[in-house]
PDB file of C-alpha atoms in Angstrom:
ATOM      1  CA  MET A  13     -40.329 200.474 -93.328  1.00 54.00           C
ATOM      2  CA  SER A  14     -41.408 198.311 -96.283  1.00 88.00           C
ATOM      3  CA  TYR A  15     -43.621 195.664 -94.703  1.00 93.00           C
ATOM      4  CA  VAL A  16     -43.689 192.129 -96.073  1.00 95.00           C
ATOM      5  CA  LYS A  17     -47.150 190.645 -95.613  1.00 94.00           C
ATOM      6  CA  PRO A  18     -47.482 187.198 -93.982  1.00 94.00           C
ATOM      7  CA  ALA A  19     -48.550 185.517 -97.228  1.00 92.00           C
ATOM      8  CA  GLU A  20     -45.277 186.673 -98.812  1.00 95.00           C
ATOM      9  CA  LEU A  21     -43.308 186.096 -95.626  1.00 97.00           C
ATOM     10  CA  ILE A  22     -44.029 182.369 -95.538  1.00 97.00           C
ATOM     11  CA  THR A  23     -42.712 182.031 -99.102  1.00 97.00           C
ATOM     12  CA  ALA A  24     -39.497 183.802 -98.065  1.00 97.00           C
ATOM     13  CA  MET A  25     -39.189 181.451 -95.063  1.00 98.00           C
ATOM     14  CA  ILE A  26     -39.607 178.354 -97.244  1.00 98.00           C
ATOM     15  CA  ASP A  27     -37.120 179.697 -99.798  1.00 98.00           C
ATOM     16  CA  ALA A  28     -34.620 180.340 -96.979  1.00 98.00           C
ATOM     17  CA  GLY A  29     -35.069 176.827 -95.617  1.00 98.00           C
ATOM     18  CA  GLU A  30     -34.528 175.311 -99.058  1.00 98.00           C
ATOM     19  CA  SER A  31     -31.429 177.450 -99.638  1.00 98.00           C
ATOM     20  CA  LYS A  32     -29.858 176.369 -96.352  1.00 98.00           C
ATOM     21  CA  ILE A  33     -30.447 172.665 -97.030  1.00 98.00           C
ATOM     22  CA  LEU A  34     -28.923 172.867-100.519  1.00 98.00           C
ATOM     23  CA  MET A  35     -25.971 175.031 -99.444  1.00 98.00           C
ATOM     24  CA  SER A  36     -22.449 173.617 -99.816  1.00 98.00           C
ATOM     25  CA  THR A  37     -20.693 172.107 -96.806  1.00 98.00           C
ATOM     26  CA  ARG A  38     -17.995 174.778 -96.887  1.00 98.00           C
ATOM     27  CA  ASP A  39     -20.405 177.707 -96.901  1.00 98.00           C
ATOM     28  CA  THR A  40     -22.637 176.132 -94.260  1.00 98.00           C
ATOM     29  CA  LEU A  41     -19.712 175.648 -91.873  1.00 98.00           C
ATOM     30  CA  ILE A  42     -18.253 179.122 -92.442  1.00 98.00           C
ATOM     31  CA  ARG A  43     -21.583 180.867 -91.936  1.00 98.00           C
ATOM     32  CA  ALA A  44     -22.357 178.790 -88.857  1.00 98.00           C
ATOM     33  CA  PHE A  45     -18.906 179.399 -87.364  1.00 98.00           C
ATOM     34  CA  MET A  46     -19.240 183.143 -87.794  1.00 98.00           C
ATOM     35  CA  GLY A  47     -22.813 183.098 -86.561  1.00 98.00           C
ATOM     36  CA  GLY A  48     -21.804 181.351 -83.339  1.00 98.00           C
ATOM     37  CA  ALA A  49     -18.793 183.613 -82.849  1.00 98.00           C
ATOM     38  CA  THR A  50     -20.701 186.844 -83.477  1.00 98.00           C
ATOM     39  CA  LEU A  51     -23.574 185.941 -81.158  1.00 98.00           C
ATOM     40  CA  THR A  52     -21.311 184.829 -78.326  1.00 98.00           C
ATOM     41  CA  ILE A  53     -19.132 187.936 -78.447  1.00 98.00           C
ATOM     42  CA  ALA A  54     -22.376 189.835 -77.904  1.00 98.00           C
ATOM     43  CA  ALA A  55     -23.178 187.504 -74.996  1.00 98.00           C
ATOM     44  CA  ALA A  56     -19.805 188.299 -73.407  1.00 98.00           C
ATOM     45  CA  PHE A  57     -20.540 191.988 -73.970  1.00 98.00           C
ATOM     46  CA  ALA A  58     -23.966 191.726 -72.338  1.00 98.00           C
ATOM     47  CA  VAL A  59     -22.613 189.877 -69.286  1.00 98.00           C
ATOM     48  CA  THR A  60     -19.861 192.488 -68.992  1.00 98.00           C
ATOM     49  CA  VAL A  61     -22.391 195.330 -69.077  1.00 98.00           C
ATOM     50  CA  SER A  62     -24.704 193.590 -66.609  1.00 97.00           C
ATOM     51  CA  THR A  63     -21.824 192.879 -64.197  1.00 97.00           C
ATOM     52  CA  ASN A  64     -20.232 196.318 -64.387  1.00 97.00           C
ATOM     53  CA  THR A  65     -23.492 198.245 -64.064  1.00 97.00           C
ATOM     54  CA  GLY A  66     -25.369 195.866 -61.786  1.00 97.00           C
ATOM     55  CA  GLN A  67     -28.338 196.283 -64.145  1.00 97.00           C
ATOM     56  CA  PRO A  68     -29.196 193.093 -66.112  1.00 96.00           C
ATOM     57  CA  LEU A  69     -31.801 195.005 -68.102  1.00 97.00           C
ATOM     58  CA  ILE A  70     -29.080 197.128 -69.702  1.00 98.00           C
ATOM     59  CA  GLY A  71     -27.237 193.987 -70.768  1.00 97.00           C
ATOM     60  CA  ALA A  72     -30.446 192.594 -72.266  1.00 98.00           C
ATOM     61  CA  LEU A  73     -31.128 195.846 -74.102  1.00 98.00           C
ATOM     62  CA  LEU A  74     -27.699 195.696 -75.751  1.00 98.00           C
ATOM     63  CA  PHE A  75     -27.305 191.935 -76.370  1.00 98.00           C
ATOM     64  CA  PRO A  76     -29.340 191.896 -79.637  1.00 98.00           C
ATOM     65  CA  VAL A  77     -26.524 193.782 -81.404  1.00 98.00           C
ATOM     66  CA  GLY A  78     -24.807 190.436 -82.069  1.00 98.00           C
ATOM     67  CA  PHE A  79     -27.960 188.778 -83.390  1.00 98.00           C
ATOM     68  CA  VAL A  80     -28.690 191.721 -85.673  1.00 98.00           C
ATOM     69  CA  LEU A  81     -25.162 191.793 -87.091  1.00 97.00           C
ATOM     70  CA  LEU A  82     -24.971 188.080 -87.800  1.00 97.00           C
ATOM     71  CA  TYR A  83     -28.291 187.981 -89.657  1.00 97.00           C
ATOM     72  CA  LEU A  84     -27.591 191.121 -91.645  1.00 97.00           C
ATOM     73  CA  LEU A  85     -24.347 189.446 -92.746  1.00 98.00           C
ATOM     74  CA  GLY A  86     -26.141 186.235 -93.727  1.00 97.00           C
ATOM     75  CA  TYR A  87     -24.661 183.958 -91.046  1.00 98.00           C
ATOM     76  CA  ASP A  88     -26.586 181.069 -89.476  1.00 98.00           C
ATOM     77  CA  LEU A  89     -27.600 179.773 -86.063  1.00 98.00           C
ATOM     78  CA  LEU A  90     -28.842 176.305 -85.197  1.00 98.00           C
ATOM     79  CA  THR A  91     -31.927 177.848 -83.606  1.00 98.00           C
ATOM     80  CA  GLY A  92     -32.822 179.494 -86.915  1.00 98.00           C
ATOM     81  CA  VAL A  93     -32.375 176.453 -89.158  1.00 98.00           C
ATOM     82  CA  PHE A  94     -34.437 174.391 -86.698  1.00 98.00           C
ATOM     83  CA  THR A  95     -37.357 176.583 -87.724  1.00 98.00           C
ATOM     84  CA  LEU A  96     -36.728 177.237 -91.409  1.00 98.00           C
ATOM     85  CA  ALA A  97     -35.283 174.015 -92.868  1.00 98.00           C
ATOM     86  CA  PRO A  98     -38.310 171.733 -92.221  1.00 98.00           C
ATOM     87  CA  LEU A  99     -40.640 174.168 -93.997  1.00 98.00           C
ATOM     88  CA  ALA A 100     -38.994 173.329 -97.325  1.00 98.00           C
ATOM     89  CA  LEU A 101     -39.758 169.643 -96.671  1.00 98.00           C
ATOM     90  CA  PHE A 102     -43.378 170.376 -95.749  1.00 96.00           C
ATOM     91  CA  ASP A 103     -43.680 172.366 -98.989  1.00 96.00           C
ATOM     92  CA  ARG A 104     -42.210 169.450-100.959  1.00 96.00           C
ATOM     93  CA  ARG A 105     -39.388 171.445-102.512  1.00 97.00           C
ATOM     94  CA  PRO A 106     -37.332 169.367-105.021  1.00 96.00           C
ATOM     95  CA  GLY A 107     -34.221 167.760-103.536  1.00 96.00           C
ATOM     96  CA  VAL A 108     -35.238 168.461 -99.929  1.00 97.00           C
ATOM     97  CA  THR A 109     -35.189 165.336 -97.749  1.00 98.00           C
ATOM     98  CA  LEU A 110     -35.041 164.414 -94.082  1.00 98.00           C
ATOM     99  CA  GLY A 111     -31.423 163.437 -94.627  1.00 98.00           C
ATOM    100  CA  GLY A 112     -30.695 166.878 -96.065  1.00 98.00           C
ATOM    101  CA  ILE A 113     -32.266 168.557 -93.060  1.00 98.00           C
ATOM    102  CA  GLY A 114     -30.245 166.367 -90.687  1.00 98.00           C
ATOM    103  CA  ARG A 115     -27.064 167.192 -92.602  1.00 98.00           C
ATOM    104  CA  ASN A 116     -27.788 170.920 -92.381  1.00 98.00           C
ATOM    105  CA  TRP A 117     -28.550 170.777 -88.654  1.00 98.00           C
ATOM    106  CA  GLY A 118     -25.408 168.753 -87.956  1.00 98.00           C
ATOM    107  CA  LEU A 119     -23.119 171.073 -89.912  1.00 98.00           C
ATOM    108  CA  VAL A 120     -24.623 174.207 -88.358  1.00 98.00           C
ATOM    109  CA  PHE A 121     -24.248 172.685 -84.878  1.00 98.00           C
ATOM    110  CA  LEU A 122     -20.568 171.985 -85.526  1.00 98.00           C
ATOM    111  CA  GLY A 123     -19.965 175.426 -86.993  1.00 98.00           C
ATOM    112  CA  ASN A 124     -21.792 177.222 -84.176  1.00 98.00           C
ATOM    113  CA  PHE A 125     -19.907 175.243 -81.552  1.00 98.00           C
ATOM    114  CA  GLY A 126     -16.584 175.963 -83.235  1.00 98.00           C
ATOM    115  CA  GLY A 127     -17.287 179.705 -83.290  1.00 98.00           C
ATOM    116  CA  ALA A 128     -18.640 179.795 -79.736  1.00 98.00           C
ATOM    117  CA  PHE A 129     -15.768 177.731 -78.335  1.00 98.00           C
ATOM    118  CA  THR A 130     -13.215 179.941 -80.088  1.00 98.00           C
ATOM    119  CA  VAL A 131     -14.739 182.985 -78.402  1.00 98.00           C
ATOM    120  CA  ALA A 132     -14.826 181.105 -75.069  1.00 98.00           C
ATOM    121  CA  VAL A 133     -11.068 180.482 -75.264  1.00 98.00           C
ATOM    122  CA  LEU A 134     -10.300 184.050 -76.317  1.00 98.00           C
ATOM    123  CA  MET A 135     -12.458 185.554 -73.575  1.00 98.00           C
ATOM    124  CA  ALA A 136     -11.034 183.205 -70.921  1.00 98.00           C
ATOM    125  CA  ILE A 137      -7.566 184.469 -71.848  1.00 98.00           C
ATOM    126  CA  TYR A 138      -8.861 188.042 -71.749  1.00 98.00           C
ATOM    127  CA  PHE A 139     -10.473 187.622 -68.302  1.00 97.00           C
ATOM    128  CA  THR A 140      -7.331 186.069 -66.738  1.00 98.00           C
ATOM    129  CA  TYR A 141      -4.396 187.813 -68.466  1.00 97.00           C
ATOM    130  CA  GLY A 142      -3.548 184.582 -70.255  1.00 97.00           C
ATOM    131  CA  PHE A 143      -4.452 182.354 -67.255  1.00 97.00           C
ATOM    132  CA  THR A 144      -1.894 184.104 -65.044  1.00 97.00           C
ATOM    133  CA  THR A 145      -4.399 185.611 -62.587  1.00 97.00           C
ATOM    134  CA  GLU A 146      -7.767 184.839 -61.064  1.00 96.00           C
ATOM    135  CA  PRO A 147     -10.729 185.610 -63.357  1.00 97.00           C
ATOM    136  CA  SER A 148     -11.992 189.182 -63.392  1.00 96.00           C
ATOM    137  CA  ALA A 149     -15.420 190.033 -61.991  1.00 97.00           C
ATOM    138  CA  VAL A 150     -16.977 189.313 -65.373  1.00 97.00           C
ATOM    139  CA  GLY A 151     -15.165 185.967 -65.595  1.00 97.00           C
ATOM    140  CA  GLN A 152     -16.456 185.062 -62.139  1.00 97.00           C
ATOM    141  CA  ALA A 153     -19.984 186.011 -63.211  1.00 97.00           C
ATOM    142  CA  ILE A 154     -19.721 183.696 -66.225  1.00 97.00           C
ATOM    143  CA  SER A 155     -18.490 180.888 -63.967  1.00 95.00           C
ATOM    144  CA  GLU A 156     -21.481 181.398 -61.680  1.00 95.00           C
ATOM    145  CA  ILE A 157     -23.891 181.298 -64.620  1.00 96.00           C
ATOM    146  CA  GLY A 158     -22.435 177.936 -65.654  1.00 94.00           C
ATOM    147  CA  HIS A 159     -22.756 176.535 -62.144  1.00 94.00           C
ATOM    148  CA  GLY A 160     -26.288 177.792 -61.583  1.00 94.00           C
ATOM    149  CA  ARG A 161     -27.563 176.506 -64.910  1.00 95.00           C
ATOM    150  CA  THR A 162     -26.172 172.984 -64.553  1.00 96.00           C
ATOM    151  CA  VAL A 163     -25.845 171.956 -60.921  1.00 95.00           C
ATOM    152  CA  GLY A 164     -28.683 174.348 -60.108  1.00 96.00           C
ATOM    153  CA  TYR A 165     -31.046 172.392 -62.365  1.00 97.00           C
ATOM    154  CA  ALA A 166     -29.698 169.018 -61.225  1.00 97.00           C
ATOM    155  CA  GLU A 167     -30.551 169.821 -57.613  1.00 96.00           C
ATOM    156  CA  HIS A 168     -34.242 169.807 -58.572  1.00 97.00           C
ATOM    157  CA  GLY A 169     -34.153 166.472 -60.404  1.00 97.00           C
ATOM    158  CA  PHE A 170     -36.997 165.965 -62.880  1.00 97.00           C
ATOM    159  CA  GLY A 171     -38.423 169.392 -62.034  1.00 98.00           C
ATOM    160  CA  GLY A 172     -35.096 170.977 -62.912  1.00 97.00           C
ATOM    161  CA  MET A 173     -34.897 169.099 -66.227  1.00 98.00           C
ATOM    162  CA  LEU A 174     -38.470 170.088 -67.077  1.00 98.00           C
ATOM    163  CA  THR A 175     -37.740 173.727 -66.242  1.00 98.00           C
ATOM    164  CA  LEU A 176     -34.608 173.640 -68.417  1.00 98.00           C
ATOM    165  CA  PHE A 177     -36.553 172.180 -71.339  1.00 98.00           C
ATOM    166  CA  ILE A 178     -39.355 174.733 -71.012  1.00 98.00           C
ATOM    167  CA  ARG A 179     -36.869 177.620 -70.838  1.00 98.00           C
ATOM    168  CA  ALA A 180     -35.243 176.293 -74.014  1.00 98.00           C
ATOM    169  CA  MET A 181     -38.631 176.058 -75.747  1.00 98.00           C
ATOM    170  CA  LEU A 182     -39.540 179.604 -74.747  1.00 98.00           C
ATOM    171  CA  CYS A 183     -36.122 180.799 -75.865  1.00 98.00           C
ATOM    172  CA  ASN A 184     -36.402 179.604 -79.435  1.00 98.00           C
ATOM    173  CA  TRP A 185     -39.985 180.748 -79.656  1.00 98.00           C
ATOM    174  CA  MET A 186     -38.584 184.240 -79.197  1.00 98.00           C
ATOM    175  CA  VAL A 187     -35.348 183.744 -81.153  1.00 98.00           C
ATOM    176  CA  SER A 188     -37.141 182.244 -84.138  1.00 98.00           C
ATOM    177  CA  MET A 189     -39.513 185.177 -84.118  1.00 97.00           C
ATOM    178  CA  GLY A 190     -36.381 187.296 -84.438  1.00 97.00           C
ATOM    179  CA  VAL A 191     -35.192 185.169 -87.367  1.00 97.00           C
ATOM    180  CA  VAL A 192     -38.544 185.527 -89.111  1.00 97.00           C
ATOM    181  CA  ALA A 193     -38.753 189.220 -88.216  1.00 94.00           C
ATOM    182  CA  ALA A 194     -35.549 189.769 -90.205  1.00 94.00           C
ATOM    183  CA  MET A 195     -37.606 188.895 -93.305  1.00 96.00           C
ATOM    184  CA  ILE A 196     -40.650 190.990 -92.437  1.00 95.00           C
ATOM    185  CA  SER A 197     -39.143 194.225 -93.717  1.00 95.00           C
ATOM    186  CA  THR A 198     -37.082 195.076 -96.780  1.00 94.00           C
ATOM    187  CA  SER A 199     -35.318 197.996 -95.088  1.00 95.00           C
ATOM    188  CA  VAL A 200     -32.283 197.646 -92.814  1.00 96.00           C
ATOM    189  CA  THR A 201     -33.895 199.851 -90.158  1.00 95.00           C
ATOM    190  CA  GLY A 202     -37.077 197.790 -90.199  1.00 95.00           C
ATOM    191  CA  LYS A 203     -35.154 194.527 -89.929  1.00 96.00           C
ATOM    192  CA  ILE A 204     -33.115 195.787 -86.955  1.00 97.00           C
ATOM    193  CA  ILE A 205     -36.145 196.982 -84.988  1.00 96.00           C
ATOM    194  CA  ALA A 206     -38.117 193.799 -85.674  1.00 96.00           C
ATOM    195  CA  MET A 207     -35.225 191.538 -84.651  1.00 97.00           C
ATOM    196  CA  TRP A 208     -34.246 193.515 -81.567  1.00 97.00           C
ATOM    197  CA  LEU A 209     -37.475 193.099 -79.600  1.00 96.00           C
ATOM    198  CA  PRO A 210     -37.816 189.301 -79.172  1.00 97.00           C
ATOM    199  CA  ILE A 211     -34.059 188.826 -78.676  1.00 98.00           C
ATOM    200  CA  MET A 212     -33.968 191.368 -75.857  1.00 97.00           C
ATOM    201  CA  LEU A 213     -36.901 189.553 -74.246  1.00 96.00           C
ATOM    202  CA  PHE A 214     -35.316 186.088 -74.300  1.00 96.00           C
ATOM    203  CA  PHE A 215     -32.005 187.302 -72.865  1.00 97.00           C
ATOM    204  CA  TYR A 216     -33.508 189.263 -69.984  1.00 97.00           C
ATOM    205  CA  MET A 217     -35.876 186.414 -69.063  1.00 97.00           C
ATOM    206  CA  GLY A 218     -32.953 184.002 -68.715  1.00 96.00           C
ATOM    207  CA  PHE A 219     -34.216 181.530 -71.304  1.00 98.00           C
ATOM    208  CA  GLU A 220     -31.812 178.827 -72.509  1.00 98.00           C
ATOM    209  CA  HIS A 221     -30.167 179.321 -75.915  1.00 98.00           C
ATOM    210  CA  SER A 222     -28.015 176.433 -77.106  1.00 98.00           C
ATOM    211  CA  ILE A 223     -25.480 178.590 -78.971  1.00 98.00           C
ATOM    212  CA  VAL A 224     -25.060 181.175 -76.211  1.00 98.00           C
ATOM    213  CA  ASN A 225     -24.526 178.240 -73.854  1.00 98.00           C
ATOM    214  CA  MET A 226     -21.813 176.866 -76.151  1.00 98.00           C
ATOM    215  CA  PHE A 227     -19.852 179.937 -75.052  1.00 98.00           C
ATOM    216  CA  LEU A 228     -20.931 180.418 -71.431  1.00 97.00           C
ATOM    217  CA  PHE A 229     -20.312 176.887 -70.212  1.00 97.00           C
ATOM    218  CA  PRO A 230     -16.984 176.069 -71.906  1.00 97.00           C
ATOM    219  CA  ALA A 231     -15.790 179.533 -70.808  1.00 97.00           C
ATOM    220  CA  GLY A 232     -16.923 178.737 -67.268  1.00 97.00           C
ATOM    221  CA  LEU A 233     -14.990 175.447 -67.291  1.00 97.00           C
ATOM    222  CA  LEU A 234     -11.867 177.208 -68.590  1.00 97.00           C
ATOM    223  CA  LEU A 235     -12.244 179.766 -65.793  1.00 97.00           C
ATOM    224  CA  GLY A 236     -12.464 177.081 -63.100  1.00 95.00           C
ATOM    225  CA  ALA A 237     -16.233 176.947 -62.501  1.00 95.00           C
ATOM    226  CA  ASP A 238     -17.560 174.271 -60.131  1.00 93.00           C
ATOM    227  CA  PHE A 239     -19.283 171.925 -62.594  1.00 96.00           C
ATOM    228  CA  THR A 240     -18.136 169.218 -65.002  1.00 96.00           C
ATOM    229  CA  LEU A 241     -18.294 168.632 -68.742  1.00 96.00           C
ATOM    230  CA  MET A 242     -20.948 165.960 -68.183  1.00 97.00           C
ATOM    231  CA  ASP A 243     -22.951 168.388 -66.049  1.00 97.00           C
ATOM    232  CA  TYR A 244     -22.880 170.781 -68.988  1.00 97.00           C
ATOM    233  CA  LEU A 245     -23.924 168.193 -71.578  1.00 97.00           C
ATOM    234  CA  ILE A 246     -26.617 166.397 -69.566  1.00 97.00           C
ATOM    235  CA  TRP A 247     -27.963 169.257 -67.471  1.00 97.00           C
ATOM    236  CA  ASN A 248     -27.870 171.932 -70.120  1.00 97.00           C
ATOM    237  CA  GLU A 249     -26.681 171.572 -73.716  1.00 98.00           C
ATOM    238  CA  ILE A 250     -28.551 168.414 -74.836  1.00 98.00           C
ATOM    239  CA  PRO A 251     -31.931 169.325 -73.280  1.00 98.00           C
ATOM    240  CA  THR A 252     -31.487 172.905 -74.473  1.00 98.00           C
ATOM    241  CA  VAL A 253     -30.928 171.822 -78.081  1.00 98.00           C
ATOM    242  CA  LEU A 254     -34.062 169.646 -77.938  1.00 98.00           C
ATOM    243  CA  GLY A 255     -36.127 172.394 -76.329  1.00 98.00           C
ATOM    244  CA  ASN A 256     -34.893 174.925 -78.884  1.00 98.00           C
ATOM    245  CA  LEU A 257     -35.955 172.566 -81.677  1.00 98.00           C
ATOM    246  CA  VAL A 258     -39.456 172.059 -80.280  1.00 98.00           C
ATOM    247  CA  GLY A 259     -40.007 175.714 -79.439  1.00 98.00           C
ATOM    248  CA  GLY A 260     -38.892 177.221 -82.732  1.00 98.00           C
ATOM    249  CA  LEU A 261     -40.466 174.665 -85.047  1.00 97.00           C
ATOM    250  CA  THR A 262     -43.756 174.352 -83.146  1.00 97.00           C
ATOM    251  CA  PHE A 263     -44.556 177.910 -82.107  1.00 98.00           C
ATOM    252  CA  VAL A 264     -43.084 179.760 -85.080  1.00 98.00           C
ATOM    253  CA  GLY A 265     -42.396 177.678 -88.196  1.00 97.00           C
ATOM    254  CA  LEU A 266     -45.402 175.366 -88.127  1.00 97.00           C
ATOM    255  CA  MET A 267     -47.850 178.013 -86.930  1.00 97.00           C
ATOM    256  CA  ILE A 268     -46.974 180.518 -89.664  1.00 97.00           C
ATOM    257  CA  TYR A 269     -46.901 177.757 -92.288  1.00 97.00           C
ATOM    258  CA  ALA A 270     -50.253 176.336 -91.198  1.00 96.00           C
ATOM    259  CA  THR A 271     -52.165 179.611 -91.290  1.00 95.00           C
ATOM    260  CA  HIS A 272     -50.381 181.489 -94.102  1.00 95.00           C
ATOM    261  CA  GLY A 273     -48.775 178.750 -96.202  1.00 92.00           C
ATOM    262  CA  ARG A 274     -51.684 176.326 -96.101  1.00 89.00           C
ATOM    263  CA  THR A 275     -54.577 178.655 -95.419  1.00 88.00           C
ATOM    264  CA  ALA A 276     -57.902 176.897 -94.822  1.00 86.00           C
ATOM    265  CA  PRO A 277     -60.814 177.736 -97.191  1.00 87.00           C
ATOM    266  CA  LYS A 278     -62.710 180.846 -96.159  1.00 87.00           C
ATOM    267  CA  ARG A 279     -66.238 180.617 -94.844  1.00 85.00           C
ATOM    268  CA  VAL A 280     -68.884 181.355 -97.470  1.00 83.00           C
ATOM    269  CA  VAL A 281     -71.843 183.706 -97.241  1.00 85.00           C
ATOM    270  CA  LEU A 282     -75.201 182.017 -97.836  1.00 80.00           C
ATOM    271  CA  THR A 283     -78.687 183.435 -98.170  1.00 81.00           C
ATOM    272  CA  ARG A 284     -81.730 181.702 -96.706  1.00 79.00           C
ATOM    273  CA  PRO A 285     -85.099 181.708 -98.538  1.00 80.00           C
ATOM    274  CA  ASN A 286     -86.233 184.477 -96.174  1.00 80.00           C
ATOM    275  CA  GLY A 287     -83.461 186.711 -97.496  1.00 78.00           C
ATOM    276  CA  LYS A 288     -81.225 186.609 -94.403  1.00 84.00           C
ATOM    277  CA  SER A 289     -77.527 185.883 -94.856  1.00 83.00           C
ATOM    278  CA  PHE A 290     -75.174 183.793 -92.724  1.00 77.00           C
ATOM    279  CA  ALA A 291     -71.649 182.385 -92.950  1.00 80.00           C
ATOM    280  CA  ALA A 292     -70.802 178.694 -93.060  1.00 77.00           C
ATOM    281  CA  SER A 293     -67.834 176.456 -93.699  1.00 79.00           C
ATOM    282  CA  PRO A 294     -67.599 175.512 -97.398  1.00 78.00           C
ATOM    283  CA  THR A 295     -67.662 171.858 -96.342  1.00 70.00           C
ATOM    284  CA  ARG A 296     -70.940 172.346 -94.475  1.00 69.00           C
ATOM    285  CA  VAL A 297     -73.087 174.160 -97.008  1.00 69.00           C
ATOM    286  CA  PRO A 298     -76.701 172.936 -96.703  1.00 66.00           C
ATOM    287  CA  GLU A 299     -77.698 171.067 -99.851  1.00 66.00           C
ATOM    288  CA  SER A 300     -80.829 173.194-100.242  1.00 64.00           C
ATOM    289  CA  LEU A 301     -78.668 176.333-100.419  1.00 63.00           C
ATOM    290  CA  ALA A 302     -75.727 174.963-102.395  1.00 58.00           C
ATOM    291  CA  ALA A 303     -77.068 176.026-105.777  1.00 53.00           C
ATOM    292  CA  SER A 304     -77.869 179.576-104.737  1.00 53.00           C
ATOM    293  CA  ARG A 305     -74.906 180.313-102.445  1.00 53.00           C
ATOM    294  CA  GLY A 306     -73.034 183.556-102.855  1.00 47.00           C
ATOM    295  CA  GLU A 307     -69.443 184.227-101.890  1.00 44.00           C
ATOM    296  CA  ARG A 308     -68.274 187.608-100.642  1.00 44.00           C
ATOM    297  CA  HIS A 309     -64.834 188.664-101.822  1.00 41.00           C
ATOM    298  CA  ASP A 310     -62.841 191.046 -99.626  1.00 42.00           C
TER     299      ASP A 310
END
């Protein structure tokens, strides 16, 4: 599967970030809407599988199908643009500004929420025969997820909020690795395999993904779950968005950019008067050896 080396990968990441910032409002909203809708249909599928089989691992194994489809089709998630868009600013691409990044993030948030909420309404109708019966077993499971991940955190106060934030950070560490992994191969098969692994991990571990939650929690409220809109916003969505931002940008975007986009100078090989060689930082070459230093090229 044609492998893209890290030095080329970081260029592709920066190009992608620049493209997303400069994209038209219409295209940004459409791609974000479809990205949110596609991912959350897969979330409903995974919860259905987990509930019907009693095996959460099976649901986690199958959930990445939505992530794979949306990225192969060129749609966008907020978690992905959190990681990619700032790289174009760090690289000083023409026309890329903080305002442009904020615009992109805001539009993708709105589009993702619109797609996720649409799926939430459709699935709530599906789980209740048009709100004429009690929710099915899957609908009840979604309601319980919403309750446990809002009121459940609130019961622990600051510890609950910290746990929520950390789970959101860990989530987008994995999800952003999936976003980047989509660029690490030029073959469809390679892209699918590379994306599948980190997405399966985040879902099974129960990490907090802001777009998945845009489906789970509104769906839970529509199905009569025992938490409020404010519970959802304060004890899940807002901290999750912030944690997703920190996790993806810090552990994926900045790390790859720092070591592959702005690689530090290699250590140089020097030879002492006695003929023995050693390696030293190019900024710490002894003056007595500066004139006779030799550099080894790999």
